[in-house]
Amino acid sequence: MTRFLPDPDLLDSPRHRAWPRHPERPLPDRAGVPPEAADVVIVGAGPAGLAVAAALWHLGVHDVVVVDRDGRPAGRFLDRVDRLDQRVLRSPYEHHPGVEGYRDCELRDFARVHWARLTPVERREIRMSQAGHRSVVPVDVFEAYCRHTADLHRVPERLWRGEVRSLAVGEERVSVRGSAFQTTFETAARFVVLCPGEERRATPASWWDGDRPARVSYWDEPGPGAVAREVVVGAGLTGAHLVRNALARGSRVDWVLREESERYQCSDVNASFFRAEGRARFDSRRGQVPWARRLALMGRERRASVMFEFRPLLTEAEADGRLTVHRGVPVSAVHGATVVLAGGRRVGGDQVRLALGTVPSIGTGLLPDSVVGARDGWPDLDERTLAYRHAPRVFAAGAATCMVLGPAGRNIDGHRVATARIAASVAAGLRDRAVVHV
Ligand SMILES: Cc1cc2nc3c(=O)[nH]c(=O)nc-3n(C[C@H](O)[C@H](O)[C@H](O)COP(=O)(O)OP(=O)(O)OC[C@H]3O[C@@H](n4cnc5c(N)ncnc54)[C@H](O)[C@@H]3O)c2cc1C
């Protein structure tokens, strides 16, 4: 059997190239607080919130307020990938973060328009995508496209930096309460779309007593700089980036995996879940997919995996002794910068880096628990509209939708599917006042 190993040069796209803006206009500085009323409030301006805002714009819904902690479209996502020095997305060009069904310039069209800015490797990827093969998208292209999508659909004018702290759900309105610019605000919205993404997964409480040891840090925190020996915990792409970065700094690395072995695959879930037949395995609109079966599928499909491109690099480092991989050994405790493995073996370093994955934000803390209706960590959503069953004016997009849309619900492609359902429902709810732009 021939085993194809993609070249690691794919991972090295340049970052922070100057990219022109069309139209050339600066982001308005949204000092102050959001207005007292709006048709729709979107919580979170990540790829999901951006997709929802853009789709609503096409449907003539323009009285929209977007509130985001960062105040930048896709800001947290870009900060996270930059923290890892991740230069390419894992998802291909087809998973574009724009709107389904409208002739906007899509992610691949956008990259082609900027052909002259791209490296030969990046151009080859576009050709691969055009030929229907797997392709890899540079973070630079993705960032510029998100900005383009935001500008095109006037998102910056509707975006406030702030934090939503609670939602009070009424018959006709939802009161969105939060803080911005060191003061509080309250916006009465006819509909709310929650797009808060995912938070990093914390360690089990049993790993250490009291405060986190000083030489232990999470993947989304500043790294240690060059140290002689680093211990990385976590088998996913984030862990693999930490390993790669430490090796590049000249550190020796111990990589601790709970799993029996690393898993290399293109996307983080089986590609069928990006297509209708995969989503059908979760589609319970006619009540035919039991919860237990969906839960089992989620458990199976959301396993940590690493892009193929890392394989040559990590295999070579392991062979020449710069990398030691501890497979099939869960961590039981962390003392200082020493990781204690199940069975008592200890792996010591100068710094421990944790990459234990993420946990979907499902509305807990913003909505009353009775409204979230959490079951096994997932919210109780109407399968057709993605509204909370106990608060039909509040919708969820992003990772919270996985038990309805399948494991791809947390990916850019899943946001596209969620957005189509949510935007149509919101526009229908506002129909009297909507003017449709196509
Ligand atoms: C390192 C990394 C790489 C990834 N690579 C890919 C990839 O290549 N392809 C892919 O499809 N997916 C990828 N993912 C998954 C990825 O997170 C999602 O596709 C995407 O970021 C999710 O978008 P989102 O809008 O749901 O969440 P986010 O991008 O996290 O955006 C949510 C926003 O909401 C804000 N927010 C949350 N709560 C509040 C609140 N109460 N008030 C105000 N603002 C709030 C957050 O601060 C954040 O800005 C990756 C994830 C990580 C961590």
GROMACS .gro file of C-alpha atoms and ligand atoms in nm:
model
  491
    1MET     CA    1   0.000   0.000   0.000
    2THR     CA    2   0.126   0.348  -0.083
    3ARG     CA    3   0.092   0.589   0.205
    4PHE     CA    4   0.076   0.954   0.101
    5LEU     CA    5   0.235   1.196   0.344
    6PRO     CA    6   0.169   1.562   0.264
    7ASP     CA    7   0.473   1.785   0.276
    8PRO     CA    8   0.521   1.981   0.603
    9ASP     CA    9   0.601   2.295   0.400
   10LEU     CA   10   0.224   2.348   0.395
   11LEU     CA   11   0.242   2.445   0.760
   12ASP     CA   12   0.477   2.737   0.705
   13SER     CA   13   0.265   3.001   0.534
   14PRO     CA   14   0.390   3.353   0.610
   15ARG     CA   15   0.183   3.548   0.859
   16HIS     CA   16   0.089   3.915   0.888
   17ARG     CA   17   0.133   4.015   0.525
   18ALA     CA   18  -0.012   4.354   0.435
   19TRP     CA   19  -0.352   4.297   0.277
   20PRO     CA   20  -0.555   4.567   0.103
   21ARG     CA   21  -0.903   4.649   0.230
   22HIS     CA   22  -1.200   4.696   0.001
   23PRO     CA   23  -1.352   4.937   0.067
   24GLU     CA   24  -1.060   5.119   0.224
   25ARG     CA   25  -1.214   5.240   0.547
   26PRO     CA   26  -1.098   5.203   0.903
   27LEU     CA   27  -1.299   5.019   1.164
   28PRO     CA   28  -1.505   5.272   1.356
   29ASP     CA   29  -1.394   5.291   1.715
   30ARG     CA   30  -1.703   5.188   1.901
   31ALA     CA   31  -1.654   5.372   2.225
   32GLY     CA   32  -1.960   5.365   2.448
   33VAL     CA   33  -2.227   5.107   2.505
   34PRO     CA   34  -2.468   4.931   2.270
   35PRO     CA   35  -2.807   5.097   2.208
   36GLU     CA   36  -3.110   5.038   2.432
   37ALA     CA   37  -3.301   4.841   2.168
   38ALA     CA   38  -3.228   4.635   1.857
   39ASP     CA   39  -3.403   4.376   1.646
   40VAL     CA   40  -3.124   4.127   1.699
   41VAL     CA   41  -2.831   4.101   1.940
   42ILE     CA   42  -2.552   3.861   1.844
   43VAL     CA   43  -2.327   3.758   2.132
   44GLY     CA   44  -1.978   3.685   1.995
   45ALA     CA   45  -1.812   3.806   1.674
   46GLY     CA   46  -1.616   3.491   1.598
   47PRO     CA   47  -1.660   3.309   1.267
   48ALA     CA   48  -2.009   3.198   1.380
   49GLY     CA   49  -2.128   3.545   1.485
   50LEU     CA   50  -1.982   3.692   1.170
   51ALA     CA   51  -2.167   3.440   0.953
   52VAL     CA   52  -2.496   3.513   1.131
   53ALA     CA   53  -2.452   3.891   1.098
   54ALA     CA   54  -2.370   3.859   0.727
   55ALA     CA   55  -2.668   3.633   0.659
   56LEU     CA   56  -2.905   3.868   0.842
   57TRP     CA   57  -2.774   4.157   0.634
   58HIS     CA   58  -2.868   3.968   0.317
   59LEU     CA   59  -3.214   3.905   0.458
   60GLY     CA   60  -3.268   4.276   0.519
   61VAL     CA   61  -3.220   4.258   0.895
   62HIS     CA   62  -2.999   4.558   0.964
   63ASP     CA   63  -3.093   4.665   1.316
   64VAL     CA   64  -2.833   4.430   1.460
   65VAL     CA   65  -2.600   4.473   1.756
   66VAL     CA   66  -2.297   4.246   1.786
   67VAL     CA   67  -2.127   4.233   2.126
   68ASP     CA   68  -1.788   4.070   2.158
   69ARG     CA   69  -1.529   4.069   2.436
   70ASP     CA   70  -1.254   4.139   2.183
   71GLY     CA   71  -1.446   4.382   1.965
   72ARG     CA   72  -1.279   4.237   1.651
   73PRO     CA   73  -1.435   4.000   1.397
   74ALA     CA   74  -1.282   3.655   1.457
   75GLY     CA   75  -1.042   3.822   1.704
   76ARG     CA   76  -1.027   3.542   1.959
   77PHE     CA   77  -0.986   3.276   1.692
   78LEU     CA   78  -0.695   3.465   1.535
   79ASP     CA   79  -0.535   3.531   1.874
   80ARG     CA   80  -0.555   3.163   1.953
   81VAL     CA   81  -0.398   3.043   1.628
   82ASP     CA   82  -0.130   3.312   1.653
   83ARG     CA   83  -0.051   3.210   2.010
   84LEU     CA   84   0.023   2.863   1.870
   85ASP     CA   85   0.203   3.007   1.569
   86GLN     CA   86  -0.047   2.811   1.360
   87ARG     CA   87  -0.006   2.938   1.004
   88VAL     CA   88  -0.275   2.741   0.819
   89LEU     CA   89  -0.630   2.642   0.896
   90ARG     CA   90  -0.717   2.282   0.927
   91SER     CA   91  -1.037   2.325   0.732
   92PRO     CA   92  -1.021   2.348   0.353
   93TYR     CA   93  -1.122   2.631   0.119
   94GLU     CA   94  -1.471   2.487   0.081
   95HIS     CA   95  -1.543   2.566   0.446
   96HIS     CA   96  -1.571   2.933   0.383
   97PRO     CA   97  -1.706   3.149   0.663
   98GLY     CA   98  -1.943   3.342   0.438
   99VAL     CA   99  -2.312   3.308   0.370
  100GLU     CA  100  -2.481   3.015   0.205
  101GLY     CA  101  -2.691   3.088  -0.102
  102TYR     CA  102  -2.564   3.437  -0.190
  103ARG     CA  103  -2.314   3.521  -0.459
  104ASP     CA  104  -2.065   3.681  -0.226
  105CYS     CA  105  -1.702   3.628  -0.309
  106GLU     CA  106  -1.621   3.298  -0.139
  107LEU     CA  107  -1.300   3.215   0.044
  108ARG     CA  108  -1.133   3.050  -0.256
  109ASP     CA  109  -1.242   3.328  -0.495
  110PHE     CA  110  -1.097   3.575  -0.248
  111ALA     CA  111  -0.763   3.392  -0.235
  112ARG     CA  112  -0.749   3.381  -0.616
  113VAL     CA  113  -0.811   3.754  -0.637
  114HIS     CA  114  -0.499   3.797  -0.423
  115TRP     CA  115  -0.292   3.545  -0.620
  116ALA     CA  116   0.010   3.776  -0.643
  117ARG     CA  117   0.041   3.785  -0.264
  118LEU     CA  118   0.053   3.409  -0.225
  119THR     CA  119   0.354   3.179  -0.212
  120PRO     CA  120   0.393   2.898  -0.469
  121VAL     CA  121   0.287   2.645  -0.205
  122GLU     CA  122  -0.026   2.846  -0.125
  123ARG     CA  123  -0.110   2.873  -0.498
  124ARG     CA  124  -0.071   2.499  -0.534
  125GLU     CA  125  -0.324   2.452  -0.255
  126ILE     CA  126  -0.578   2.665  -0.440
  127ARG     CA  127  -0.529   2.450  -0.748
  128MET     CA  128  -0.577   2.141  -0.531
  129SER     CA  129  -0.901   2.285  -0.402
  130GLN     CA  130  -1.020   2.368  -0.755
  131ALA     CA  131  -0.951   2.010  -0.854
  132GLY     CA  132  -1.166   1.884  -0.568
  133HIS     CA  133  -0.880   1.769  -0.345
  134ARG     CA  134  -0.806   1.853   0.014
  135SER     CA  135  -0.654   2.198   0.047
  136VAL     CA  136  -0.506   2.407   0.324
  137VAL     CA  137  -0.598   2.773   0.384
  138PRO     CA  138  -0.335   3.021   0.510
  139VAL     CA  139  -0.437   3.207   0.827
  140ASP     CA  140  -0.347   3.532   0.646
  141VAL     CA  141  -0.606   3.459   0.376
  142PHE     CA  142  -0.863   3.361   0.636
  143GLU     CA  143  -0.808   3.677   0.839
  144ALA     CA  144  -0.828   3.904   0.534
  145TYR     CA  145  -1.143   3.723   0.419
  146CYS     CA  146  -1.311   3.762   0.760
  147ARG     CA  147  -1.234   4.133   0.750
  148HIS     CA  148  -1.367   4.150   0.395
  149THR     CA  149  -1.687   3.969   0.495
  150ALA     CA  150  -1.728   4.196   0.796
  151ASP     CA  151  -1.676   4.513   0.590
  152LEU     CA  152  -1.900   4.396   0.307
  153HIS     CA  153  -2.188   4.329   0.545
  154ARG     CA  154  -2.124   4.641   0.759
  155VAL     CA  155  -2.043   4.442   1.070
  156PRO     CA  156  -1.786   4.686   1.216
  157GLU     CA  157  -2.057   4.951   1.241
  158ARG     CA  158  -2.268   4.714   1.446
  159LEU     CA  159  -1.994   4.572   1.667
  160TRP     CA  160  -1.938   4.676   2.028
  161ARG     CA  161  -1.658   4.559   2.250
  162GLY     CA  162  -1.822   4.436   2.569
  163GLU     CA  163  -1.924   4.136   2.767
  164VAL     CA  164  -2.277   4.001   2.788
  165ARG     CA  165  -2.344   3.880   3.141
  166SER     CA  166  -2.708   3.773   3.142
  167LEU     CA  167  -3.021   3.740   2.932
  168ALA     CA  168  -3.367   3.798   3.077
  169VAL     CA  169  -3.618   3.630   2.850
  170GLY     CA  170  -3.963   3.790   2.814
  171GLU     CA  171  -4.261   3.722   2.588
  172GLU     CA  172  -4.181   3.992   2.331
  173ARG     CA  173  -3.823   4.088   2.410
  174VAL     CA  174  -3.501   3.954   2.555
  175SER     CA  175  -3.308   4.192   2.781
  176VAL     CA  176  -2.938   4.159   2.712
  177ARG     CA  177  -2.736   4.286   3.006
  178GLY     CA  178  -2.366   4.334   3.014
  179SER     CA  179  -2.074   4.567   3.055
  180ALA     CA  180  -1.874   4.776   2.811
  181PHE     CA  181  -1.620   5.051   2.866
  182GLN     CA  182  -1.638   5.011   3.244
  183THR     CA  183  -2.010   5.067   3.258
  184THR     CA  184  -2.317   4.851   3.229
  185PHE     CA  185  -2.566   4.834   2.944
  186GLU     CA  186  -2.903   4.677   2.873
  187THR     CA  187  -3.033   4.619   2.522
  188ALA     CA  188  -3.391   4.504   2.459
  189ALA     CA  189  -3.374   4.266   2.161
  190ARG     CA  190  -3.648   4.092   1.974
  191PHE     CA  191  -3.410   3.803   1.907
  192VAL     CA  192  -3.071   3.699   2.042
  193VAL     CA  193  -2.820   3.468   1.876
  194LEU     CA  194  -2.557   3.320   2.108
  195CYS     CA  195  -2.224   3.258   1.934
  196PRO     CA  196  -1.985   3.240   2.231
  197GLY     CA  197  -1.762   2.961   2.097
  198GLU     CA  198  -1.569   2.736   2.331
  199GLU     CA  199  -1.356   2.785   2.641
  200ARG     CA  200  -1.036   2.595   2.705
  201ARG     CA  201  -1.081   2.276   2.904
  202ALA     CA  202  -0.938   2.306   3.253
  203THR     CA  203  -0.745   2.029   3.429
  204PRO     CA  204  -0.925   1.800   3.670
  205ALA     CA  205  -0.918   1.946   4.025
  206SER     CA  206  -0.720   1.645   4.146
  207TRP     CA  207  -0.408   1.733   3.942
  208TRP     CA  208  -0.275   1.975   4.203
  209ASP     CA  209  -0.367   2.117   4.544
  210GLY     CA  210  -0.454   2.484   4.559
  211ASP     CA  211  -0.313   2.721   4.299
  212ARG     CA  212  -0.179   2.607   3.965
  213PRO     CA  213   0.201   2.552   3.985
  214ALA     CA  214   0.396   2.847   3.846
  215ARG     CA  215   0.566   2.646   3.572
  216VAL     CA  216   0.243   2.507   3.430
  217SER     CA  217   0.061   2.698   3.156
  218TYR     CA  218  -0.226   2.638   2.916
  219TRP     CA  219  -0.196   2.642   2.539
  220ASP     CA  220  -0.364   2.980   2.502
  221GLU     CA  221  -0.131   3.151   2.748
  222PRO     CA  222   0.214   3.296   2.675
  223GLY     CA  223   0.475   3.025   2.637
  224PRO     CA  224   0.790   2.981   2.842
  225GLY     CA  225   1.045   3.089   2.580
  226ALA     CA  226   1.347   2.866   2.536
  227VAL     CA  227   1.382   2.609   2.814
  228ALA     CA  228   1.588   2.291   2.812
  229ARG     CA  229   1.300   2.050   2.859
  230GLU     CA  230   0.927   2.094   2.804
  231VAL     CA  231   0.643   1.856   2.885
  232VAL     CA  232   0.335   1.883   2.663
  233VAL     CA  233   0.007   1.716   2.765
  234GLY     CA  234  -0.264   1.657   2.504
  235ALA     CA  235  -0.295   1.460   2.180
  236GLY     CA  236  -0.468   1.712   1.955
  237LEU     CA  237  -0.351   1.961   1.697
  238THR     CA  238  -0.296   2.220   1.969
  239GLY     CA  239  -0.063   1.984   2.155
  240ALA     CA  240   0.117   1.907   1.829
  241HIS     CA  241   0.174   2.280   1.769
  242LEU     CA  242   0.318   2.317   2.119
  243VAL     CA  243   0.552   2.023   2.055
  244ARG     CA  244   0.660   2.163   1.719
  245ASN     CA  245   0.724   2.510   1.863
  246ALA     CA  246   0.927   2.373   2.156
  247LEU     CA  247   1.138   2.161   1.919
  248ALA     CA  248   1.195   2.466   1.700
  249ARG     CA  249   1.323   2.654   2.008
  250GLY     CA  250   1.573   2.376   2.066
  251SER     CA  251   1.398   2.220   2.369
  252ARG     CA  252   1.376   1.849   2.431
  253VAL     CA  253   1.013   1.753   2.458
  254ASP     CA  254   0.812   1.490   2.645
  255TRP     CA  255   0.468   1.450   2.489
  256VAL     CA  256   0.210   1.284   2.712
  257LEU     CA  257  -0.089   1.120   2.542
  258ARG     CA  258  -0.378   0.954   2.723
  259GLU     CA  259  -0.454   0.778   2.394
  260GLU     CA  260  -0.268   0.464   2.286
  261SER     CA  261  -0.122   0.648   1.988
  262GLU     CA  262  -0.132   0.973   1.793
  263ARG     CA  263  -0.406   0.999   1.536
  264TYR     CA  264  -0.323   1.170   1.208
  265GLN     CA  265  -0.611   1.287   0.990
  266CYS     CA  266  -0.698   1.579   0.762
  267SER     CA  267  -0.988   1.738   0.944
  268ASP     CA  268  -1.076   1.704   1.310
  269VAL     CA  269  -1.388   1.498   1.236
  270ASN     CA  270  -1.467   1.246   0.966
  271ALA     CA  271  -1.534   1.436   0.641
  272SER     CA  272  -1.880   1.278   0.602
  273PHE     CA  273  -2.002   1.500   0.888
  274PHE     CA  274  -1.947   1.803   0.667
  275ARG     CA  275  -2.200   1.659   0.423
  276ALA     CA  276  -2.572   1.599   0.441
  277GLU     CA  277  -2.538   1.223   0.491
  278GLY     CA  278  -2.322   1.276   0.800
  279ARG     CA  279  -2.554   1.538   0.943
  280ALA     CA  280  -2.847   1.301   0.885
  281ARG     CA  281  -2.698   1.073   1.151
  282PHE     CA  282  -2.783   1.348   1.399
  283ASP     CA  283  -3.094   1.489   1.238
  284SER     CA  284  -3.372   1.425   1.482
  285ARG     CA  285  -3.629   1.652   1.327
  286ARG     CA  286  -3.851   1.353   1.271
  287GLY     CA  287  -3.749   1.205   1.603
  288GLN     CA  288  -3.564   0.907   1.460
  289VAL     CA  289  -3.216   0.944   1.609
  290PRO     CA  290  -3.212   0.860   1.980
  291TRP     CA  291  -3.012   1.088   2.209
  292ALA     CA  292  -2.794   0.800   2.333
  293ARG     CA  293  -2.686   0.716   1.979
  294ARG     CA  294  -2.596   1.079   1.904
  295LEU     CA  295  -2.407   1.103   2.231
  296ALA     CA  296  -2.206   0.791   2.151
  297LEU     CA  297  -2.127   0.925   1.803
  298MET     CA  298  -2.009   1.255   1.950
  299GLY     CA  299  -1.785   1.071   2.194
  300ARG     CA  300  -1.634   0.872   1.911
  301GLU     CA  301  -1.597   1.155   1.662
  302ARG     CA  302  -1.463   1.435   1.881
  303ARG     CA  303  -1.135   1.257   1.951
  304ALA     CA  304  -0.807   1.442   1.940
  305SER     CA  305  -0.618   1.423   1.612
  306VAL     CA  306  -0.331   1.593   1.433
  307MET     CA  307  -0.295   1.716   1.073
  308PHE     CA  308  -0.098   1.476   0.853
  309GLU     CA  309   0.166   1.738   0.783
  310PHE     CA  310   0.305   1.704   1.136
  311ARG     CA  311   0.385   1.337   1.098
  312PRO     CA  312   0.729   1.356   0.930
  313LEU     CA  313   0.845   1.623   1.170
  314LEU     CA  314   0.734   1.443   1.485
  315THR     CA  315   0.849   1.102   1.365
  316GLU     CA  316   1.194   1.237   1.289
  317ALA     CA  317   1.221   1.416   1.626
  318GLU     CA  318   1.120   1.098   1.807
  319ALA     CA  319   1.371   0.892   1.611
  320ASP     CA  320   1.660   1.122   1.692
  321GLY     CA  321   1.568   1.152   2.061
  322ARG     CA  322   1.459   1.517   2.076
  323LEU     CA  323   1.102   1.401   2.138
  324THR     CA  324   0.983   1.130   2.378
  325VAL     CA  325   0.620   1.028   2.337
  326HIS     CA  326   0.446   0.870   2.639
  327ARG     CA  327   0.150   0.686   2.488
  328GLY     CA  328  -0.157   0.548   2.663
  329VAL     CA  329  -0.078   0.706   3.000
  330PRO     CA  330  -0.326   0.945   3.161
  331VAL     CA  331  -0.190   1.213   3.393
  332SER     CA  332  -0.279   1.169   3.758
  333ALA     CA  333  -0.109   1.477   3.909
  334VAL     CA  334   0.125   1.766   3.838
  335HIS     CA  335   0.383   1.872   4.098
  336GLY     CA  336   0.585   2.179   4.009
  337ALA     CA  337   0.700   2.109   3.653
  338THR     CA  338   0.676   1.731   3.695
  339VAL     CA  339   0.388   1.534   3.552
  340VAL     CA  340   0.292   1.218   3.742
  341LEU     CA  341   0.149   0.952   3.512
  342ALA     CA  342  -0.099   0.682   3.604
  343GLY     CA  343   0.106   0.403   3.757
  344GLY     CA  344   0.339   0.650   3.928
  345ARG     CA  345   0.596   0.721   3.653
  346ARG     CA  346   0.716   1.082   3.661
  347VAL     CA  347   0.807   1.302   3.366
  348GLY     CA  348   0.993   1.616   3.467
  349GLY     CA  349   1.078   1.930   3.273
  350ASP     CA  350   1.131   2.303   3.311
  351GLN     CA  351   0.781   2.384   3.196
  352VAL     CA  352   0.453   2.195   3.153
  353ARG     CA  353   0.216   2.299   2.874
  354LEU     CA  354  -0.145   2.181   2.880
  355ALA     CA  355  -0.359   2.133   2.570
  356LEU     CA  356  -0.664   1.944   2.692
  357GLY     CA  357  -0.912   2.068   2.433
  358THR     CA  358  -1.209   2.299   2.463
  359VAL     CA  359  -1.557   2.291   2.611
  360PRO     CA  360  -1.856   2.435   2.422
  361SER     CA  361  -2.021   2.740   2.581
  362ILE     CA  362  -2.387   2.642   2.579
  363GLY     CA  363  -2.547   2.947   2.739
  364THR     CA  364  -2.497   2.841   3.102
  365GLY     CA  365  -2.437   3.148   3.316
  366LEU     CA  366  -2.615   3.373   3.066
  367LEU     CA  367  -2.954   3.202   3.065
  368PRO     CA  368  -3.130   3.035   3.359
  369ASP     CA  369  -3.043   2.664   3.383
  370SER     CA  370  -3.408   2.579   3.321
  371VAL     CA  371  -3.385   2.753   2.982
  372VAL     CA  372  -3.053   2.596   2.880
  373GLY     CA  373  -3.194   2.254   2.973
  374ALA     CA  374  -2.844   2.104   2.972
  375ARG     CA  375  -2.821   1.732   2.921
  376ASP     CA  376  -2.478   1.566   2.912
  377GLY     CA  377  -2.328   1.912   2.857
  378TRP     CA  378  -2.547   2.002   2.558
  379PRO     CA  379  -2.832   2.255   2.544
  380ASP     CA  380  -3.192   2.171   2.465
  381LEU     CA  381  -3.236   2.319   2.115
  382ASP     CA  382  -3.518   2.302   1.865
  383GLU     CA  383  -3.372   2.091   1.582
  384ARG     CA  384  -3.540   2.291   1.308
  385THR     CA  385  -3.452   2.645   1.418
  386LEU     CA  386  -3.165   2.599   1.670
  387ALA     CA  387  -3.362   2.815   1.918
  388TYR     CA  388  -3.362   2.714   2.283
  389ARG     CA  389  -3.675   2.508   2.326
  390HIS     CA  390  -3.764   2.702   2.642
  391ALA     CA  391  -3.675   3.044   2.495
  392PRO     CA  392  -3.772   3.054   2.127
  393ARG     CA  393  -3.634   3.408   2.085
  394VAL     CA  394  -3.282   3.292   2.172
  395PHE     CA  395  -3.077   3.088   1.925
  396ALA     CA  396  -2.743   2.907   1.945
  397ALA     CA  397  -2.478   2.884   1.674
  398GLY     CA  398  -2.134   2.725   1.693
  399ALA     CA  399  -2.017   2.439   1.910
  400ALA     CA  400  -2.339   2.435   2.116
  401THR     CA  401  -2.525   2.294   1.814
  402CYS     CA  402  -2.330   1.968   1.785
  403MET     CA  403  -2.607   1.742   1.913
  404VAL     CA  404  -2.827   1.873   1.631
  405LEU     CA  405  -2.577   1.925   1.347
  406GLY     CA  406  -2.321   1.664   1.443
  407PRO     CA  407  -1.955   1.715   1.535
  408ALA     CA  408  -1.899   1.961   1.248
  409GLY     CA  409  -2.129   2.204   1.434
  410ARG     CA  410  -1.819   2.346   1.601
  411ASN     CA  411  -1.637   2.404   1.272
  412ILE     CA  412  -1.660   2.682   1.021
  413ASP     CA  413  -1.863   2.463   0.789
  414GLY     CA  414  -2.109   2.388   1.070
  415HIS     CA  415  -2.157   2.761   1.131
  416ARG     CA  416  -2.270   2.793   0.771
  417VAL     CA  417  -2.540   2.529   0.823
  418ALA     CA  418  -2.649   2.674   1.158
  419THR     CA  419  -2.658   3.025   1.017
  420ALA     CA  420  -2.891   2.931   0.734
  421ARG     CA  421  -3.145   2.792   0.981
  422ILE     CA  422  -3.114   3.071   1.237
  423ALA     CA  423  -3.114   3.366   0.997
  424ALA     CA  424  -3.422   3.233   0.817
  425SER     CA  425  -3.608   3.192   1.148
  426VAL     CA  426  -3.510   3.537   1.275
  427ALA     CA  427  -3.601   3.704   0.946
  428ALA     CA  428  -3.936   3.525   0.946
  429GLY     CA  429  -3.998   3.649   1.300
  430LEU     CA  430  -3.926   4.005   1.190
  431ARG     CA  431  -4.086   3.969   0.849
  432ASP     CA  432  -4.317   4.271   0.870
  433ARG     CA  433  -4.018   4.502   0.870
  434ALA     CA  434  -3.774   4.311   0.652
  435VAL     CA  435  -3.659   4.436   0.313
  436VAL     CA  436  -3.483   4.164   0.123
  437HIS     CA  437  -3.146   4.245  -0.044
  438VAL     CA  438  -3.005   3.987  -0.280
  439LIG     C1  439  -0.634   2.666   1.772
  439LIG     C2  440  -0.764   2.639   1.704
  439LIG     C3  441  -0.765   2.613   1.568
  439LIG     C4  442  -0.884   2.587   1.502
  439LIG     N1  443  -0.883   2.565   1.368
  439LIG     C5  444  -1.001   2.546   1.303
  439LIG     C6  445  -1.004   2.527   1.162
  439LIG     O1  446  -0.903   2.527   1.096
  439LIG     N2  447  -1.124   2.511   1.101
  439LIG     C7  448  -1.240   2.510   1.172
  439LIG     O2  449  -1.346   2.494   1.113
  439LIG     N3  450  -1.241   2.525   1.306
  439LIG     C8  451  -1.124   2.543   1.373
  439LIG     N4  452  -1.124   2.558   1.509
  439LIG     C9  453  -1.249   2.551   1.580
  439LIG    C10  454  -1.283   2.699   1.590
  439LIG     O3  455  -1.272   2.743   1.722
  439LIG    C11  456  -1.410   2.737   1.529
  439LIG     O4  457  -1.430   2.698   1.398
  439LIG    C12  458  -1.436   2.887   1.538
  439LIG     O5  459  -1.344   2.966   1.608
  439LIG    C13  460  -1.556   2.891   1.615
  439LIG     O6  461  -1.612   3.015   1.595
  439LIG     P1  462  -1.711   3.071   1.701
  439LIG     O7  463  -1.755   3.201   1.648
  439LIG     O8  464  -1.813   2.969   1.736
  439LIG     O9  465  -1.621   3.089   1.834
  439LIG     P2  466  -1.502   3.188   1.864
  439LIG    O10  467  -1.413   3.204   1.748
  439LIG    O11  468  -1.442   3.143   1.992
  439LIG    O12  469  -1.575   3.327   1.888
  439LIG    C14  470  -1.661   3.347   2.000
  439LIG    C15  471  -1.647   3.492   2.042
  439LIG    O13  472  -1.747   3.520   2.138
  439LIG    C16  473  -1.690   3.594   2.245
  439LIG     N5  474  -1.771   3.577   2.365
  439LIG    C17  475  -1.794   3.463   2.433
  439LIG     N6  476  -1.879   3.487   2.535
  439LIG    C18  477  -1.908   3.619   2.531
  439LIG    C19  478  -1.988   3.704   2.611
  439LIG     N7  479  -2.055   3.658   2.717
  439LIG     N8  480  -1.995   3.835   2.579
  439LIG    C20  481  -1.926   3.883   2.471
  439LIG     N9  482  -1.850   3.808   2.392
  439LIG    C21  483  -1.840   3.676   2.422
  439LIG    C22  484  -1.552   3.537   2.257
  439LIG    O14  485  -1.464   3.621   2.328
  439LIG    C23  486  -1.514   3.521   2.110
  439LIG    O15  487  -1.459   3.641   2.061
  439LIG    C24  488  -1.006   2.583   1.576
  439LIG    C25  489  -1.003   2.608   1.714
  439LIG    C26  490  -0.884   2.636   1.778
  439LIG    C27  491  -0.886   2.662   1.924
   0.00000   0.00000   0.00000
